[in-house]
Short mmCIF file of C-alpha atoms in Angstrom, two decimals:
data_model
loop_
_atom_site.label_atom_id
_atom_site.label_comp_id
_atom_site.label_asym_id
_atom_site.label_seq_id
_atom_site.Cartn_x
_atom_site.Cartn_y
_atom_site.Cartn_z
CA MET A 1 83.28 75.98 41.93
CA GLU A 2 86.87 75.94 40.39
CA GLY A 3 88.90 73.32 42.47
CA ASN A 4 85.78 71.64 44.20
CA GLU A 5 86.05 68.35 42.01
CA GLN A 6 89.72 68.03 43.31
CA ASN A 7 89.66 69.25 46.85
CA SER A 8 86.81 68.51 49.44
CA ALA A 9 86.00 71.37 51.89
CA GLU A 10 87.58 69.26 54.69
CA GLU A 11 91.05 69.31 52.69
CA LEU A 12 90.96 73.11 52.02
CA LEU A 13 90.35 73.64 55.42
CA GLU A 14 93.48 71.77 56.35
CA LYS A 15 95.17 73.87 53.65
CA GLY A 16 94.13 77.04 55.14
CA ARG A 17 95.07 76.24 58.59
CA TYR A 18 98.46 75.32 57.24
CA TYR A 19 98.92 78.71 55.80
CA CYS A 20 97.39 80.20 58.82
CA GLY A 21 99.97 78.64 60.76
CA GLN A 22 102.87 79.75 58.36
CA GLY A 23 101.47 83.40 58.87
CA GLN A 24 100.31 83.53 55.40
CA THR A 25 97.23 84.94 56.29
CA ILE A 26 95.75 86.74 52.97
CA LYS A 27 96.31 83.02 51.17
CA ALA A 28 94.59 81.39 54.01
CA LYS A 29 91.72 83.69 54.12
CA GLU A 30 91.24 83.14 50.43
CA ILE A 31 91.02 79.28 50.84
CA PHE A 32 88.61 79.53 53.89
CA GLU A 33 86.37 81.89 51.84
CA ARG A 34 86.30 79.26 49.13
CA VAL A 35 85.47 76.65 51.90
CA LEU A 36 82.62 78.88 52.99
CA GLU A 37 81.27 78.98 49.32
CA ILE A 38 81.37 75.28 49.03
CA GLN A 39 79.60 74.72 52.44
CA THR A 40 76.73 77.55 51.66
CA LYS A 41 76.23 76.04 48.21
CA GLU A 42 75.95 72.44 49.60
CA LEU A 43 74.54 73.00 53.08
CA GLY A 44 72.63 76.12 53.00
CA GLY A 45 73.79 79.60 54.59
CA ASP A 46 72.61 78.64 58.26
CA ASP A 47 74.18 75.41 58.77
CA PRO A 48 76.10 75.30 62.13
CA SER A 49 79.12 73.80 60.23
CA LEU A 50 79.79 76.99 58.58
CA ALA A 51 80.42 78.66 62.15
CA ILE A 52 84.09 77.08 62.23
CA THR A 53 84.80 78.45 58.78
CA LEU A 54 83.59 81.75 59.65
CA ASN A 55 85.72 81.66 62.80
CA HIS A 56 88.75 81.05 60.73
CA ILE A 57 88.00 83.87 58.26
CA GLY A 58 87.51 85.90 61.29
CA ALA A 59 90.87 84.95 62.62
CA ALA A 60 92.73 85.69 59.37
CA LEU A 61 90.85 89.05 59.19
CA LEU A 62 91.97 89.94 62.69
CA ASN A 63 95.61 89.28 61.99
CA GLU A 64 95.29 91.74 59.09
CA GLU A 65 93.79 93.96 61.68
CA ASN A 66 90.71 94.48 59.55
CA TYR A 67 88.63 95.06 62.74
CA ASP A 68 85.34 95.89 61.41
CA GLU A 69 85.00 93.10 58.95
CA ALA A 70 86.43 90.40 61.68
CA MET A 71 83.83 91.50 64.03
CA GLY A 72 81.02 91.00 61.84
CA THR A 73 82.15 87.59 60.56
CA LEU A 74 82.74 86.33 64.08
CA GLU A 75 79.57 87.71 65.42
CA ARG A 76 77.70 85.80 62.66
CA ALA A 77 79.69 82.71 63.68
CA LEU A 78 78.82 82.92 67.33
CA GLY A 79 75.12 83.44 66.56
CA MET A 80 74.91 80.07 64.71
CA GLN A 81 77.04 78.29 67.56
CA LEU A 82 74.56 79.86 70.18
CA GLY A 83 71.50 78.45 68.08
CA ASN A 84 72.70 75.20 67.65
CA LEU A 85 75.10 74.13 70.19
CA GLY A 86 75.23 74.14 74.08
CA ALA A 87 76.51 77.48 75.86
CA THR A 88 79.72 75.59 77.14
CA ASP A 89 80.93 74.30 73.65
CA ALA A 90 84.76 74.65 73.50
CA ASP A 91 84.16 76.44 70.00
CA ILE A 92 82.04 78.94 71.72
CA GLY A 93 84.43 79.74 73.92
CA ARG A 94 87.16 80.38 71.15
CA THR A 95 84.63 82.43 69.00
CA TYR A 96 83.99 84.82 72.27
CA GLU A 97 87.79 85.18 72.73
CA SER A 98 88.30 85.80 69.18
CA ILE A 99 85.66 88.73 69.44
CA GLY A 100 87.19 89.94 72.49
CA ARG A 101 90.69 90.22 70.51
CA VAL A 102 89.03 92.17 67.74
CA SER A 103 87.47 94.56 70.77
CA LEU A 104 91.03 94.85 72.04
CA GLY A 105 92.39 95.85 68.79
CA GLN A 106 89.52 98.36 68.63
CA GLY A 107 90.35 99.70 72.06
CA ASN A 108 87.03 98.89 73.42
CA TYR A 109 88.46 97.46 76.58
CA GLU A 110 85.04 97.14 78.69
CA LYS A 111 83.77 94.87 75.98
CA ALA A 112 86.78 92.90 75.76
CA GLU A 113 86.67 92.25 79.16
CA VAL A 114 83.27 90.98 79.21
CA LEU A 115 84.19 88.72 76.23
CA PHE A 116 87.40 87.42 77.75
CA ARG A 117 85.50 86.52 81.04
CA ILE A 118 83.15 84.46 79.18
CA ALA A 119 85.37 82.65 77.36
CA LEU A 120 87.39 81.98 80.54
CA ASN A 121 84.52 80.60 82.24
CA ILE A 122 83.58 78.29 79.58
CA LYS A 123 87.48 77.06 79.20
CA LEU A 124 87.38 76.68 83.20
CA GLU A 125 84.36 74.48 82.80
CA LEU A 126 85.85 72.14 80.12
CA PRO A 127 88.00 69.43 81.74
CA ALA A 128 89.65 68.99 78.48
CA THR A 129 90.98 72.60 78.03
CA HIS A 130 94.55 72.75 77.30
CA MET A 131 96.50 75.07 79.98
CA SER A 132 98.13 77.06 77.13
CA ASP A 133 94.75 78.04 75.85
CA LEU A 134 93.90 78.99 78.97
CA MET A 135 96.79 80.88 79.56
CA ASP A 136 96.06 82.85 76.05
CA VAL A 137 92.55 84.01 77.19
CA CYS A 138 93.96 84.71 80.63
CA HIS A 139 96.54 87.12 79.12
CA ASN A 140 93.99 88.92 77.13
CA LEU A 141 91.82 89.66 79.83
CA VAL A 142 94.63 90.80 81.94
CA VAL A 143 95.65 93.24 79.05
CA SER A 144 92.05 94.51 78.76
CA LEU A 145 91.72 95.00 82.60
CA GLN A 146 95.12 96.80 82.72
CA MET A 147 94.41 98.95 80.06
CA GLN A 148 91.36 100.33 82.06
CA GLY A 149 93.55 100.61 85.20
CA LYS A 150 92.02 97.79 86.91
CA VAL A 151 95.43 96.04 87.93
CA SER A 152 93.73 95.00 91.29
CA ASP A 153 91.13 93.21 89.36
CA ALA A 154 93.56 91.47 87.15
CA VAL A 155 95.72 90.08 90.01
CA MET A 156 92.32 88.58 91.41
CA MET A 157 91.42 86.99 88.20
CA GLN A 158 94.79 85.47 87.95
CA LYS A 159 94.85 84.35 91.46
CA GLY A 160 91.56 82.64 90.93
CA VAL A 161 92.73 80.98 87.83
CA LEU A 162 95.84 79.99 89.60
CA ALA A 163 93.82 78.47 92.30
CA LYS A 164 91.74 76.31 89.76
CA GLN A 165 94.55 75.14 88.09
CA LEU A 166 96.52 74.09 91.38
CA GLU A 167 93.47 71.92 92.17
CA MET A 168 92.89 70.43 88.76
CA HIS A 169 96.51 69.71 87.94
CA GLY A 170 98.72 70.49 90.85
CA GLU A 171 101.64 72.95 91.09
CA ASP A 172 104.31 71.07 89.14
CA HIS A 173 103.34 72.27 85.44
CA PRO A 174 104.83 74.95 83.12
CA GLU A 175 101.68 76.72 82.55
CA VAL A 176 101.51 77.19 86.36
CA VAL A 177 104.97 78.99 86.34
CA LYS A 178 103.59 81.17 83.58
CA LEU A 179 100.79 82.13 85.82
CA TYR A 180 103.25 83.04 88.63
CA VAL A 181 104.76 85.35 86.17
CA GLY A 182 101.72 86.90 85.05
CA ILE A 183 100.68 87.81 88.69
CA ALA A 184 104.18 88.94 89.36
CA VAL A 185 103.83 91.37 86.42
CA SER A 186 100.45 92.77 87.50
CA LEU A 187 102.04 93.10 91.01
CA LYS A 188 105.18 94.99 89.67
CA THR A 189 102.53 97.48 88.01
CA GLN A 190 101.21 98.00 91.46
CA THR A 191 104.79 98.61 92.61
CA LYS A 192 104.13 95.63 94.96
CA LEU A 193 107.76 94.48 94.11
CA ASN A 194 108.25 92.23 97.22
CA LYS A 195 105.05 90.39 96.63
CA ALA A 196 106.13 90.20 92.87
CA LEU A 197 109.25 88.82 93.98
CA GLN A 198 107.43 85.89 95.97
CA MET A 199 105.67 85.07 92.90
CA LEU A 200 108.64 84.74 91.09
CA ASP A 201 110.49 82.75 93.48
CA LYS A 202 107.70 80.41 93.61
CA GLY A 203 107.79 79.88 89.84
CA ILE A 204 111.57 79.22 90.07
CA GLU A 205 110.84 76.81 92.74
CA VAL A 206 108.55 74.85 90.28
CA CYS A 207 111.02 75.07 87.38
CA SER A 208 113.58 73.31 89.69
CA ARG A 209 111.12 70.74 90.31
CA LEU A 210 110.38 70.36 86.57
CA GLN A 211 114.05 70.03 85.87
CA ARG A 212 114.23 66.83 87.90
CA THR A 213 110.96 65.19 86.47
CA GLY A 214 111.72 66.17 82.76
CA ASP A 215 109.09 68.47 82.36
CA PHE A 216 111.17 71.37 82.34
CA ASP A 217 110.65 74.24 79.80
CA ALA A 218 113.77 76.27 79.35
CA ASP A 219 111.92 79.34 77.57
CA ILE A 220 109.75 79.88 80.58
CA PHE A 221 112.67 79.50 83.14
CA GLU A 222 114.59 82.00 81.22
CA VAL A 223 111.33 84.42 81.50
CA VAL A 224 110.98 83.69 85.10
CA LEU A 225 114.80 84.78 85.74
CA LEU A 226 114.71 87.72 83.52
CA SER A 227 111.44 89.02 85.33
CA LYS A 228 113.16 88.52 88.86
CA ALA A 229 116.33 90.31 87.75
CA LEU A 230 114.09 93.36 86.16
CA CYS A 231 112.07 93.39 89.42
CA LEU A 232 115.26 93.63 92.03
CA GLN A 233 116.51 96.44 89.34
CA ARG A 234 113.21 98.24 89.82
CA GLN A 235 113.94 98.10 93.54
CA GLU A 236 117.30 99.56 92.92
CA ASN A 237 118.86 96.38 94.44
CA PHE A 238 121.66 96.45 91.94
CA GLU A 239 123.77 93.89 93.62
CA GLY A 240 120.77 91.37 93.72
CA ALA A 241 120.08 92.11 90.10
CA THR A 242 123.52 91.71 88.93
CA GLU A 243 123.47 88.15 90.78
CA VAL A 244 119.92 86.98 88.94
CA PHE A 245 121.12 88.29 85.47
CA THR A 246 124.49 86.42 85.86
CA GLU A 247 122.56 83.39 86.72
CA LEU A 248 120.37 83.88 83.68
CA LEU A 249 123.53 84.62 81.39
CA MET A 250 124.69 81.16 82.67
CA PHE A 251 121.74 79.49 81.97
CA GLN A 252 121.47 80.88 78.43
CA LYS A 253 124.95 79.86 77.54
CA GLU A 254 124.72 76.34 78.81
CA THR A 255 121.13 75.55 77.85
CA LEU A 256 119.76 77.63 75.04
CA GLY A 257 123.23 78.86 73.42
CA GLU A 258 125.12 82.00 73.66
CA ILE A 259 124.45 83.54 70.07
CA ARG A 260 120.85 84.40 70.64
CA LEU A 261 119.41 88.01 70.57
CA SER A 262 118.02 87.45 74.23
CA THR A 263 121.80 86.50 75.45
CA ALA A 264 122.91 89.82 73.91
CA GLN A 265 120.35 91.61 75.70
CA THR A 266 121.21 89.86 78.97
CA TYR A 267 124.95 90.94 78.31
CA GLU A 268 123.96 94.44 77.74
CA SER A 269 121.84 94.46 81.16
CA LEU A 270 124.81 93.24 83.08
CA ALA A 271 126.85 96.14 81.45
CA LEU A 272 124.53 98.79 82.49
CA LEU A 273 124.43 97.17 85.96
CA TYR A 274 128.27 96.62 86.29
CA ALA A 275 128.91 100.46 84.93
CA ARG A 276 126.20 101.67 87.50
CA GLN A 277 128.04 99.72 90.51
CA ASP A 278 131.41 101.68 89.29
CA MET A 279 132.84 97.88 87.91
CA THR A 280 134.32 99.31 84.91
CA ASP A 281 136.42 96.17 83.92
CA ASP A 282 133.23 93.99 84.04
CA ALA A 283 131.23 96.46 82.04
CA ILE A 284 133.64 96.60 79.40
CA LYS A 285 133.73 92.59 79.16
CA ALA A 286 129.98 92.46 79.06
CA TYR A 287 129.50 95.45 76.55
CA ALA A 288 132.22 93.66 74.07
CA ASN A 289 130.36 90.42 74.26
CA ALA A 290 127.04 92.05 73.95
CA ILE A 291 128.24 93.83 70.70
CA HIS A 292 129.87 90.63 69.56
CA VAL A 293 126.65 88.60 69.98
CA PHE A 294 124.46 91.31 68.51
CA LYS A 295 126.70 91.58 65.31
CA THR A 296 126.53 87.84 64.79
CA VAL A 297 122.78 87.85 65.36
CA LEU A 298 121.61 91.14 63.57
CA GLY A 299 124.77 92.28 61.75
CA ASP A 300 126.76 95.13 62.06
CA ASP A 301 124.21 97.65 60.64
CA TYR A 302 121.67 96.87 63.44
CA PRO A 303 121.14 100.00 65.53
CA LYS A 304 121.92 98.46 68.86
CA THR A 305 125.48 97.22 67.55
CA LYS A 306 126.12 100.72 66.23
CA GLU A 307 124.90 102.19 69.71
CA LEU A 308 126.83 100.07 71.93
CA ALA A 309 130.43 100.80 70.60
CA PRO A 310 130.68 104.28 71.35
CA THR A 311 129.54 103.33 74.78
CA LEU A 312 132.29 100.81 75.05
CA LYS A 313 134.70 103.40 73.77
CA LEU A 314 133.83 105.62 76.75
CA LEU A 315 133.99 102.88 79.38
CA LYS A 316 137.71 102.24 78.28
CA ARG A 317 138.45 105.70 78.72
CA GLU A 318 136.88 105.86 82.16
CA LYS A 319 139.38 103.01 82.87
CA ILE A 320 142.22 105.10 82.14
CA ALA A 321 140.52 107.93 84.25
CA LYS A 322 140.45 105.55 87.19
CA THR A 323 143.92 104.42 86.51
CA LEU A 324 145.17 107.95 86.54
CA ARG A 325 143.35 108.95 89.76
CA LEU A 326 144.98 105.87 91.44
CA GLN A 327 148.27 106.94 90.70
CA GLY A 328 147.46 110.47 91.60
CA LEU A 329 146.54 108.94 94.98
CA GLU A 330 149.98 107.00 95.40
CA MET A 331 151.81 110.12 94.43
CA LYS A 332 149.82 112.06 97.10
CA ALA A 333 150.58 109.29 99.60
CA GLN A 334 154.35 109.61 98.70
CA GLY A 335 154.26 113.31 99.25
CA ASP A 336 154.44 114.10 95.41
CA LEU A 337 151.76 116.83 95.68
CA ALA A 338 152.69 118.61 92.38
CA ASN A 339 152.19 115.48 90.13
CA SER A 340 149.29 114.20 92.07
CA VAL A 341 147.38 117.22 91.08
CA LEU A 342 148.54 116.86 87.56
CA LEU A 343 147.17 113.12 87.48
CA PHE A 344 144.07 114.35 89.21
CA GLN A 345 143.58 117.09 86.54
CA GLU A 346 144.01 114.39 83.63
CA ALA A 347 141.29 111.99 85.29
CA GLN A 348 138.91 114.93 85.76
CA ILE A 349 139.36 115.94 82.05
CA ILE A 350 138.48 112.50 81.00
CA TYR A 351 135.41 112.08 83.12
CA LYS A 352 134.06 115.53 82.06
CA GLU A 353 134.53 114.43 78.27
CA ILE A 354 132.68 111.01 79.23
CA HIS A 355 130.01 113.09 80.97
CA THR A 356 129.32 115.43 77.93
CA ALA A 357 129.35 112.42 75.44
CA HIS A 358 127.08 110.11 77.36
CA PRO A 359 125.58 111.71 80.45
CA SER A 360 124.67 108.78 82.62
CA PRO A 361 125.00 109.16 85.49
CA GLU A 362 125.59 108.78 89.01
CA ALA A 363 128.69 106.84 88.31
CA VAL A 364 130.45 109.24 85.92
CA SER A 365 129.16 112.20 88.00
CA LYS A 366 130.27 110.74 91.17
CA ASN A 367 133.83 110.08 89.48
CA ILE A 368 133.71 113.56 88.45
CA TYR A 369 132.90 114.58 91.98
CA ALA A 370 135.64 112.53 93.32
CA ALA A 371 138.29 113.70 90.97
CA ASN A 372 137.45 117.35 92.07
CA ILE A 373 137.72 116.67 95.99
CA ASP A 374 141.07 114.80 95.03
CA ILE A 375 142.29 117.88 93.24
CA ALA A 376 141.28 120.20 95.86
CA ALA A 377 142.92 117.91 98.59
CA SER A 378 146.29 117.74 97.09
CA LEU A 379 146.45 121.42 96.10
CA GLU A 380 145.46 122.02 99.83
CA LEU A 381 148.31 119.76 100.86
CA PHE A 382 150.43 121.64 98.53
CA SER A 383 149.50 124.96 99.78
CA ALA A 384 150.61 123.63 103.38
CA TRP A 385 153.99 122.45 101.93
CA LYS A 386 154.54 125.84 100.39
CA VAL A 387 153.86 127.28 103.60
CA ASP A 388 156.26 125.26 105.39
CA GLN A 389 158.90 126.29 102.70
CA GLY A 390 158.46 129.90 103.47
CA LEU A 391 156.72 130.59 100.08
CA LEU A 392 153.48 132.09 101.57
CA GLU A 393 152.35 134.00 98.30
CA ASP A 394 152.60 130.73 96.36
CA ALA A 395 150.72 128.93 98.98
CA ILE A 396 147.90 131.50 98.86
CA THR A 397 147.64 131.11 95.16
CA VAL A 398 147.42 127.26 95.45
CA SER A 399 144.81 127.75 98.32
CA ALA A 400 142.80 129.71 96.30
CA ASP A 401 142.41 127.33 93.44
CA ALA A 402 141.49 124.70 96.05
CA LEU A 403 138.94 126.89 97.35
CA LYS A 404 137.49 127.54 94.00
CA ILE A 405 136.96 123.87 93.48
CA ARG A 406 135.49 123.25 97.01
CA ARG A 407 133.13 125.96 96.43
CA ARG A 408 132.15 124.60 93.04
CA THR A 409 131.89 121.01 93.92
CA LEU A 410 130.25 121.10 97.61
CA GLY A 411 128.93 124.72 97.74
CA ASP A 412 129.64 127.37 100.14
CA ASP A 413 127.68 126.08 103.06
CA HIS A 414 129.28 122.88 103.20
CA THR A 415 131.38 122.22 106.19
CA ASP A 416 134.35 121.33 104.28
CA THR A 417 134.26 124.57 102.19
CA LYS A 418 133.81 126.57 105.29
CA GLU A 419 136.74 125.09 107.00
CA ARG A 420 138.86 125.74 103.69
CA MET A 421 137.81 129.32 104.10
CA GLU A 422 138.86 130.00 107.35
CA VAL A 423 142.35 128.50 106.32
CA HIS A 424 142.43 130.82 103.31
CA ARG A 425 141.61 133.88 105.51
CA SER A 426 144.25 133.04 108.12
CA LEU A 427 146.83 132.71 105.04
CA LEU A 428 145.74 136.22 103.56
CA LYS A 429 145.83 137.56 107.48
CA ARG A 430 149.38 136.10 107.93
CA LEU A 431 150.34 137.83 104.47
CA LEU A 432 149.30 141.23 105.62
CA GLU A 433 150.81 140.96 109.20
CA ASN A 434 154.12 139.89 107.38
CA ARG A 435 153.95 143.07 104.95
CA SER A 436 153.22 145.53 108.08
#
């Protein structure tokens, strides 16, 4: 065969593995198929050594999402292995796992579950199994269980693997942290958020110890902190989530570098939390930093970069509205009611503009509400001042405007609205008495 003189099957296998590692699966598959031809010609079609090559071809087909051909190739490899090797051989475990991944890709989750369980049991029985290999099959088994809605089974399985690993290797291992995170994710799916947080805190404790012993994995610690922040956010513990996201950001900047996609995403998450908590200045800074990092990493035309720029602009407008409202409150305290109303109205216009352009929220809706109440309160005081000046008709006009705002904002059944209705009626009654 062409190239057979220059390259042994072993050399070609290494070359194929290299291309596979580089993500060039089509080229890798072509090389593995050449190896299979060489081996078949030299050893015969049933030699057990062909199983390894078939496994490589199956993996390449799987990466190409050619599931049917991958399934046939891998099942042929498994048949050879079971007929020639022990049932707990590491290669058999890998083949079961590969067939499970094909089944997962085909949407056959029940079959995938069975295959992943077999692969997991084989790997657990082999003392030389690397924990990262164990985590891969564990993750795939969790996915197959979750896709069937068997979240409780997923948690039970993960805890079983964790117990085995704690017994064999102890707690202070990066892969144990991954197990804690995996269990937390499953618990979060069940909305058992407090238990999920307990798992994540255990993971953080292990990371802290690993940092002292030199086995610390920065990428894993980043994942643990992110998972905890998202869990707190899911609980609507926005203050706690902000605190953890801030810790995550500091860690990313100091250890991993600021100009990274994940750092930009942390800035964005913080900006959203700040905005939700009405911390406009902090939100503006966080959005500006997020845009800068997104631009640096992905360029000006990246959708997220374009999406955040208008949001930042609206936040700056909101800051102006807040300043106007504060000035209005000062004017009101000084007795300058006419100007306080004007300032509140300007703030209200901006808040409505923001709400129309970017309806997020509670934060914006709350500010519109506050501006409306401020306007009504100032108008009511202004109406009372008009009464004191003997300008009863003007007072009634101003009172009517205030009442409209109360009714629109609070509704007719609200206590404050009812009180203002009584005040307004008394003014109308007084006007009628004066005219009679």
